[in-house]
PDB file of C-alpha atoms in Angstrom:
ATOM      1  CA  MET E   1      19.864  -0.829  11.228  1.00 87.00           C
ATOM      2  CA  ALA E   2      17.270  -2.043  13.745  1.00 90.00           C
ATOM      3  CA  LEU E   3      19.839  -4.334  15.367  1.00 94.00           C
ATOM      4  CA  ALA E   4      22.420  -1.539  15.606  1.00 94.00           C
ATOM      5  CA  LEU E   5      19.861   0.751  17.257  1.00 92.00           C
ATOM      6  CA  VAL E   6      18.706  -1.777  19.873  1.00 93.00           C
ATOM      7  CA  LYS E   7      22.339  -2.625  20.644  1.00 94.00           C
ATOM      8  CA  LYS E   8      22.747   1.079  21.508  1.00 93.00           C
ATOM      9  CA  GLY E   9      19.684   0.949  23.779  1.00 92.00           C
ATOM     10  CA  ILE E  10      17.354   2.737  21.368  1.00 90.00           C
ATOM     11  CA  PRO E  11      13.844   1.207  21.179  1.00 90.00           C
ATOM     12  CA  VAL E  12      12.814   0.125  17.680  1.00 89.00           C
ATOM     13  CA  THR E  13       9.545  -0.940  16.085  1.00 89.00           C
ATOM     14  CA  LEU E  14      10.173  -2.408  12.652  1.00 88.00           C
ATOM     15  CA  ILE E  15       7.134  -2.428  10.346  1.00 90.00           C
ATOM     16  CA  GLU E  16       7.234  -4.734   7.321  1.00 91.00           C
ATOM     17  CA  GLN E  17       4.383  -5.122   4.861  1.00 92.00           C
ATOM     18  CA  LEU E  18       5.399  -8.653   3.840  1.00 93.00           C
ATOM     19  CA  PRO E  19       4.636 -11.666   6.081  1.00 94.00           C
ATOM     20  CA  ASP E  20       8.356 -12.475   6.272  1.00 93.00           C
ATOM     21  CA  ALA E  21      11.646 -11.318   4.778  1.00 89.00           C
ATOM     22  CA  ALA E  22      11.459 -11.584   0.981  1.00 87.00           C
ATOM     23  CA  GLU E  23      13.367 -14.662  -0.185  1.00 87.00           C
ATOM     24  CA  ASP E  24      15.250 -13.239  -3.123  1.00 77.00           C
ATOM     25  CA  GLN E  25      18.869 -12.708  -4.068  1.00 71.00           C
ATOM     26  CA  ARG E  26      18.818  -8.990  -3.337  1.00 68.00           C
ATOM     27  CA  ALA E  27      21.770  -7.545  -1.437  1.00 73.00           C
ATOM     28  CA  ALA E  28      23.584 -10.881  -1.334  1.00 87.00           C
ATOM     29  CA  THR E  29      27.160  -9.571  -1.427  1.00 92.00           C
ATOM     30  CA  ILE E  30      28.471  -8.210   1.847  1.00 95.00           C
ATOM     31  CA  HIS E  31      31.735  -6.272   1.540  1.00 95.00           C
ATOM     32  CA  PRO E  32      34.571  -6.309   4.118  1.00 97.00           C
ATOM     33  CA  PRO E  33      33.553  -3.187   6.108  1.00 96.00           C
ATOM     34  CA  THR E  34      29.986  -4.475   6.419  1.00 96.00           C
ATOM     35  CA  VAL E  35      31.226  -7.945   7.403  1.00 97.00           C
ATOM     36  CA  GLU E  36      33.207  -6.265  10.190  1.00 97.00           C
ATOM     37  CA  MET E  37      30.145  -4.257  11.272  1.00 97.00           C
ATOM     38  CA  LEU E  38      27.887  -7.351  11.338  1.00 97.00           C
ATOM     39  CA  VAL E  39      30.457  -9.254  13.403  1.00 98.00           C
ATOM     40  CA  GLY E  40      30.488  -6.313  15.820  1.00 97.00           C
ATOM     41  CA  LEU E  41      26.689  -6.548  16.079  1.00 97.00           C
ATOM     42  CA  GLY E  42      26.955 -10.175  17.169  1.00 97.00           C
ATOM     43  CA  LEU E  43      26.144 -11.981  13.920  1.00 97.00           C
ATOM     44  CA  LYS E  44      29.500 -13.733  13.359  1.00 98.00           C
ATOM     45  CA  THR E  45      28.273 -17.217  14.274  1.00 97.00           C
ATOM     46  CA  GLU E  46      25.230 -16.960  12.009  1.00 97.00           C
ATOM     47  CA  MET E  47      27.124 -15.364   9.118  1.00 97.00           C
ATOM     48  CA  PHE E  48      29.854 -18.015   9.028  1.00 97.00           C
ATOM     49  CA  SER E  49      27.608 -20.977   9.863  1.00 97.00           C
ATOM     50  CA  GLU E  50      28.026 -24.113   7.745  1.00 96.00           C
ATOM     51  CA  LEU E  51      24.228 -24.447   7.746  1.00 96.00           C
ATOM     52  CA  PRO E  52      22.281 -23.359   4.636  1.00 94.00           C
ATOM     53  CA  SER E  53      21.320 -20.193   6.532  1.00 95.00           C
ATOM     54  CA  GLY E  54      24.957 -19.101   6.715  1.00 96.00           C
ATOM     55  CA  GLY E  55      27.000 -17.085   4.289  1.00 96.00           C
ATOM     56  CA  MET E  56      29.807 -18.092   1.959  1.00 96.00           C
ATOM     57  CA  PRO E  57      33.116 -16.180   2.089  1.00 97.00           C
ATOM     58  CA  ALA E  58      34.480 -15.425  -1.380  1.00 96.00           C
ATOM     59  CA  PRO E  59      37.922 -13.911  -2.086  1.00 96.00           C
ATOM     60  CA  LEU E  60      36.889 -12.774  -5.581  1.00 96.00           C
ATOM     61  CA  PHE E  61      34.128 -10.308  -6.366  1.00 93.00           C
ATOM     62  CA  HIS E  62      32.734 -10.248  -9.908  1.00 92.00           C
ATOM     63  CA  PHE E  63      31.051  -7.162 -11.299  1.00 90.00           C
ATOM     64  CA  ARG E  64      28.784  -8.079 -14.221  1.00 91.00           C
ATOM     65  CA  ASP E  65      26.778  -6.159 -16.793  1.00 93.00           C
ATOM     66  CA  ARG E  66      23.132  -6.309 -15.659  1.00 89.00           C
ATOM     67  CA  VAL E  67      21.799  -6.781 -19.171  1.00 94.00           C
ATOM     68  CA  THR E  68      24.264  -9.210 -20.748  1.00 95.00           C
ATOM     69  CA  SER E  69      25.747 -10.772 -17.573  1.00 92.00           C
ATOM     70  CA  GLU E  70      29.154 -10.237 -19.184  1.00 96.00           C
ATOM     71  CA  LEU E  71      32.022  -9.990 -16.695  1.00 96.00           C
ATOM     72  CA  VAL E  72      33.046  -6.330 -16.465  1.00 96.00           C
ATOM     73  CA  ALA E  73      35.598  -6.564 -13.662  1.00 96.00           C
ATOM     74  CA  GLU E  74      36.988  -9.019 -11.138  1.00 96.00           C
ATOM     75  CA  PHE E  75      38.245  -7.786  -7.786  1.00 96.00           C
ATOM     76  CA  ASP E  76      40.582  -9.949  -5.727  1.00 97.00           C
ATOM     77  CA  ILE E  77      39.535  -8.943  -2.221  1.00 97.00           C
ATOM     78  CA  SER E  78      42.125 -11.307  -0.719  1.00 97.00           C
ATOM     79  CA  LEU E  79      44.762  -8.699  -1.646  1.00 97.00           C
ATOM     80  CA  LEU E  80      43.459  -6.746   1.356  1.00 96.00           C
ATOM     81  CA  GLU E  81      44.795  -9.401   3.764  1.00 97.00           C
ATOM     82  CA  GLY E  82      46.635  -7.670   6.589  1.00 96.00           C
ATOM     83  CA  GLU E  83      44.832  -4.404   5.816  1.00 96.00           C
ATOM     84  CA  VAL E  84      41.295  -5.358   6.893  1.00 96.00           C
ATOM     85  CA  PRO E  85      40.027  -7.985   9.356  1.00 97.00           C
ATOM     86  CA  TYR E  86      37.911  -9.768   6.735  1.00 97.00           C
ATOM     87  CA  PRO E  87      39.690  -9.784   3.334  1.00 98.00           C
ATOM     88  CA  TYR E  88      36.788 -11.256   1.376  1.00 97.00           C
ATOM     89  CA  VAL E  89      33.165 -10.648   0.553  1.00 97.00           C
ATOM     90  CA  VAL E  90      30.468 -12.855   2.034  1.00 97.00           C
ATOM     91  CA  GLN E  91      27.652 -14.104  -0.149  1.00 95.00           C
ATOM     92  CA  TRP E  92      24.759 -14.007   2.332  1.00 95.00           C
ATOM     93  CA  GLU E  93      21.300 -13.194   1.043  1.00 93.00           C
ATOM     94  CA  GLN E  94      19.456 -10.388   2.795  1.00 91.00           C
ATOM     95  CA  TYR E  95      16.609 -12.627   3.939  1.00 92.00           C
ATOM     96  CA  LYS E  96      19.117 -14.904   5.694  1.00 94.00           C
ATOM     97  CA  LEU E  97      20.691 -11.897   7.383  1.00 94.00           C
ATOM     98  CA  VAL E  98      17.233 -10.697   8.488  1.00 93.00           C
ATOM     99  CA  HIS E  99      16.392 -14.131   9.930  1.00 95.00           C
ATOM    100  CA  ALA E 100      19.727 -14.150  11.783  1.00 97.00           C
ATOM    101  CA  ALA E 101      19.198 -10.640  13.181  1.00 96.00           C
ATOM    102  CA  LEU E 102      15.567 -11.033  14.318  1.00 96.00           C
ATOM    103  CA  PRO E 103      16.287 -13.007  17.523  1.00 96.00           C
ATOM    104  CA  HIS E 104      18.960 -10.449  18.479  1.00 95.00           C
ATOM    105  CA  ILE E 105      16.555  -7.559  17.861  1.00 95.00           C
ATOM    106  CA  LYS E 106      13.832  -9.124  20.001  1.00 93.00           C
ATOM    107  CA  ALA E 107      16.133 -10.474  22.746  1.00 93.00           C
ATOM    108  CA  ASN E 108      16.632  -7.312  24.785  1.00 84.00           C
ATOM    109  CA  GLY E 109      12.956  -6.373  24.984  1.00 92.00           C
ATOM    110  CA  ILE E 110      13.206  -2.964  23.276  1.00 92.00           C
ATOM    111  CA  GLY E 111      12.988  -4.219  19.699  1.00 91.00           C
ATOM    112  CA  GLU E 112       9.698  -5.171  18.109  1.00 91.00           C
ATOM    113  CA  VAL E 113       9.221  -6.581  14.608  1.00 92.00           C
ATOM    114  CA  ARG E 114       5.787  -6.428  12.980  1.00 93.00           C
ATOM    115  CA  PHE E 115       5.444  -8.422   9.786  1.00 94.00           C
ATOM    116  CA  SER E 116       2.262  -8.215   7.666  1.00 96.00           C
ATOM    117  CA  SER E 117       1.837  -4.609   8.774  1.00 94.00           C
ATOM    118  CA  LYS E 118       1.571  -1.541   6.599  1.00 93.00           C
ATOM    119  CA  LEU E 119       2.468   2.052   7.370  1.00 91.00           C
ATOM    120  CA  VAL E 120      -0.401   4.156   6.035  1.00 92.00           C
ATOM    121  CA  GLY E 121       0.110   7.541   7.672  1.00 90.00           C
ATOM    122  CA  LEU E 122       2.499   9.851   9.462  1.00 89.00           C
ATOM    123  CA  ALA E 123       1.504  12.946  11.400  1.00 88.00           C
ATOM    124  CA  GLN E 124       3.683  15.425  13.268  1.00 87.00           C
ATOM    125  CA  THR E 125       2.780  15.843  16.954  1.00 85.00           C
ATOM    126  CA  SER E 126       4.324  17.886  19.764  1.00 83.00           C
ATOM    127  CA  ASP E 127       6.080  14.713  21.002  1.00 79.00           C
ATOM    128  CA  GLY E 128       7.414  13.476  17.661  1.00 82.00           C
ATOM    129  CA  VAL E 129       5.626  11.622  14.908  1.00 86.00           C
ATOM    130  CA  GLU E 130       2.477   9.523  15.111  1.00 88.00           C
ATOM    131  CA  ALA E 131       2.470   6.549  12.743  1.00 88.00           C
ATOM    132  CA  THR E 132      -0.753   4.964  11.546  1.00 92.00           C
ATOM    133  CA  VAL E 133      -0.338   1.261  10.853  1.00 93.00           C
ATOM    134  CA  ILE E 134      -2.648  -1.449   9.552  1.00 95.00           C
ATOM    135  CA  ASN E 135      -1.515  -4.467  11.562  1.00 94.00           C
ATOM    136  CA  ALA E 136      -1.457  -8.176  10.656  1.00 94.00           C
ATOM    137  CA  GLY E 137      -5.040  -8.571  11.902  1.00 95.00           C
ATOM    138  CA  GLY E 138      -6.271  -5.801   9.596  1.00 95.00           C
ATOM    139  CA  ASP E 139      -6.867  -3.339  12.437  1.00 96.00           C
ATOM    140  CA  THR E 140      -5.698   0.264  12.228  1.00 96.00           C
ATOM    141  CA  GLU E 141      -3.577   1.432  15.129  1.00 93.00           C
ATOM    142  CA  LYS E 142      -1.619   4.524  16.045  1.00 91.00           C
ATOM    143  CA  LEU E 143       1.988   4.305  17.212  1.00 85.00           C
ATOM    144  CA  CYS E 144       2.632   7.513  19.128  1.00 76.00           C
ATOM    145  CA  ALA E 145       5.709   9.551  20.007  1.00 65.00           C
ATOM    146  CA  ILE E 146       8.000   8.142  17.374  1.00 69.00           C
ATOM    147  CA  THR E 147      10.906  10.553  17.342  1.00 69.00           C
ATOM    148  CA  SER E 148      12.485   9.504  14.025  1.00 71.00           C
ATOM    149  CA  PRO E 149      10.799   7.271  11.450  1.00 74.00           C
ATOM    150  CA  ILE E 150      13.542   5.834   9.267  1.00 75.00           C
ATOM    151  CA  PRO E 151      12.708   4.410   5.832  1.00 74.00           C
ATOM    152  CA  THR E 152      14.655   1.333   4.803  1.00 69.00           C
ATOM    153  CA  ASN E 153      14.977  -0.619   1.599  1.00 58.00           C
ATOM    154  CA  GLY E 154      11.834  -2.681   2.013  1.00 50.00           C
ATOM    155  CA  SER E 155       9.157  -3.103  -0.602  1.00 43.00           C
ATOM    156  CA  ILE E 156       7.818   0.454  -0.203  1.00 40.00           C
ATOM    157  CA  CYS E 157      11.138   1.923  -1.366  1.00 38.00           C
ATOM    158  CA  SER E 158      11.646  -0.460  -4.261  1.00 35.00           C
ATOM    159  CA  LYS E 159       8.554   0.679  -6.143  1.00 33.00           C
ATOM    160  CA  SER E 160       9.068   3.043  -9.016  1.00 29.00           C
ATOM    161  CA  LYS E 161       6.015   5.248  -8.445  1.00 31.00           C
ATOM    162  CA  VAL E 162       6.736   8.362  -6.425  1.00 31.00           C
ATOM    163  CA  ALA E 163       3.240   8.167  -4.925  1.00 31.00           C
ATOM    164  CA  ASP E 164       4.110   4.803  -3.361  1.00 39.00           C
ATOM    165  CA  ARG E 165       7.027   6.445  -1.572  1.00 40.00           C
ATOM    166  CA  ARG E 166       4.773   8.912   0.200  1.00 43.00           C
ATOM    167  CA  VAL E 167       2.615   8.411   3.241  1.00 45.00           C
ATOM    168  CA  SER E 168       0.380  11.353   4.120  1.00 43.00           C
ATOM    169  CA  GLY E 169       2.636  13.617   2.077  1.00 43.00           C
ATOM    170  CA  ALA E 170       5.861  12.619   3.865  1.00 44.00           C
ATOM    171  CA  ALA E 171       8.474  11.615   1.331  1.00 41.00           C
ATOM    172  CA  PHE E 172      10.550   8.566   2.223  1.00 38.00           C
ATOM    173  CA  SER E 173      13.679  10.056   0.691  1.00 36.00           C
ATOM    174  CA  ARG E 174      14.623  11.631   4.019  1.00 34.00           C
ATOM    175  CA  CYS E 175      14.290  11.015   7.744  1.00 33.00           C
ATOM    176  CA  LEU E 176      12.011  13.082   9.909  1.00 33.00           C
ATOM    177  CA  ARG E 177      13.959  14.512  12.828  1.00 34.00           C
ATOM    178  CA  ARG E 178      12.923  15.967  16.153  1.00 33.00           C
ATOM    179  CA  ARG E 179      14.914  19.149  15.467  1.00 35.00           C
ATOM    180  CA  PRO E 180      15.103  20.786  12.044  1.00 36.00           C
ATOM    181  CA  MET E 181      18.348  20.270  10.183  1.00 35.00           C
ATOM    182  CA  SER E 182      20.404  23.322   9.345  1.00 35.00           C
ATOM    183  CA  LYS E 183      20.381  24.480   5.759  1.00 36.00           C
ATOM    184  CA  ARG E 184      23.484  23.753   3.706  1.00 33.00           C
TER     185      ARG E 184
END
């Protein structure tokens, strides 16, 4: 998301509590529409690299039972050839994608990535939202005039405790917007 925003000219400060992208197998399967989107964001070379940091195209997608690992279904994505630009899934772990995207995020000067930093507070101001962050050096700092904090799937959202998903009473299940959303 950060890369898509900076590509549109929107400044981004990404705050990540971990010192680097978590090296796990989470979100390793990238489906055809997302492959197309990532190519459009300029990650084609990195995604299809023969290096260990690249992804692996796979025409078959297996859906397995999480408990028993038994094969539940097999999808032949190659049947989409001629219908979509990328008729396969790409096995590319999220941490590899993050490492590929970071130079692109930083390259234009409006994207900043802060690892080893923790969001500890949000406060509404007349200009937007003020974020309180404990940075990598352990200092507390205020990031002012943030118009829309956007929670992502980092470690704060993967915890099961509801309290861990709140910062100063602001639930991470929704975005804070400059203008109130209409009721549905």
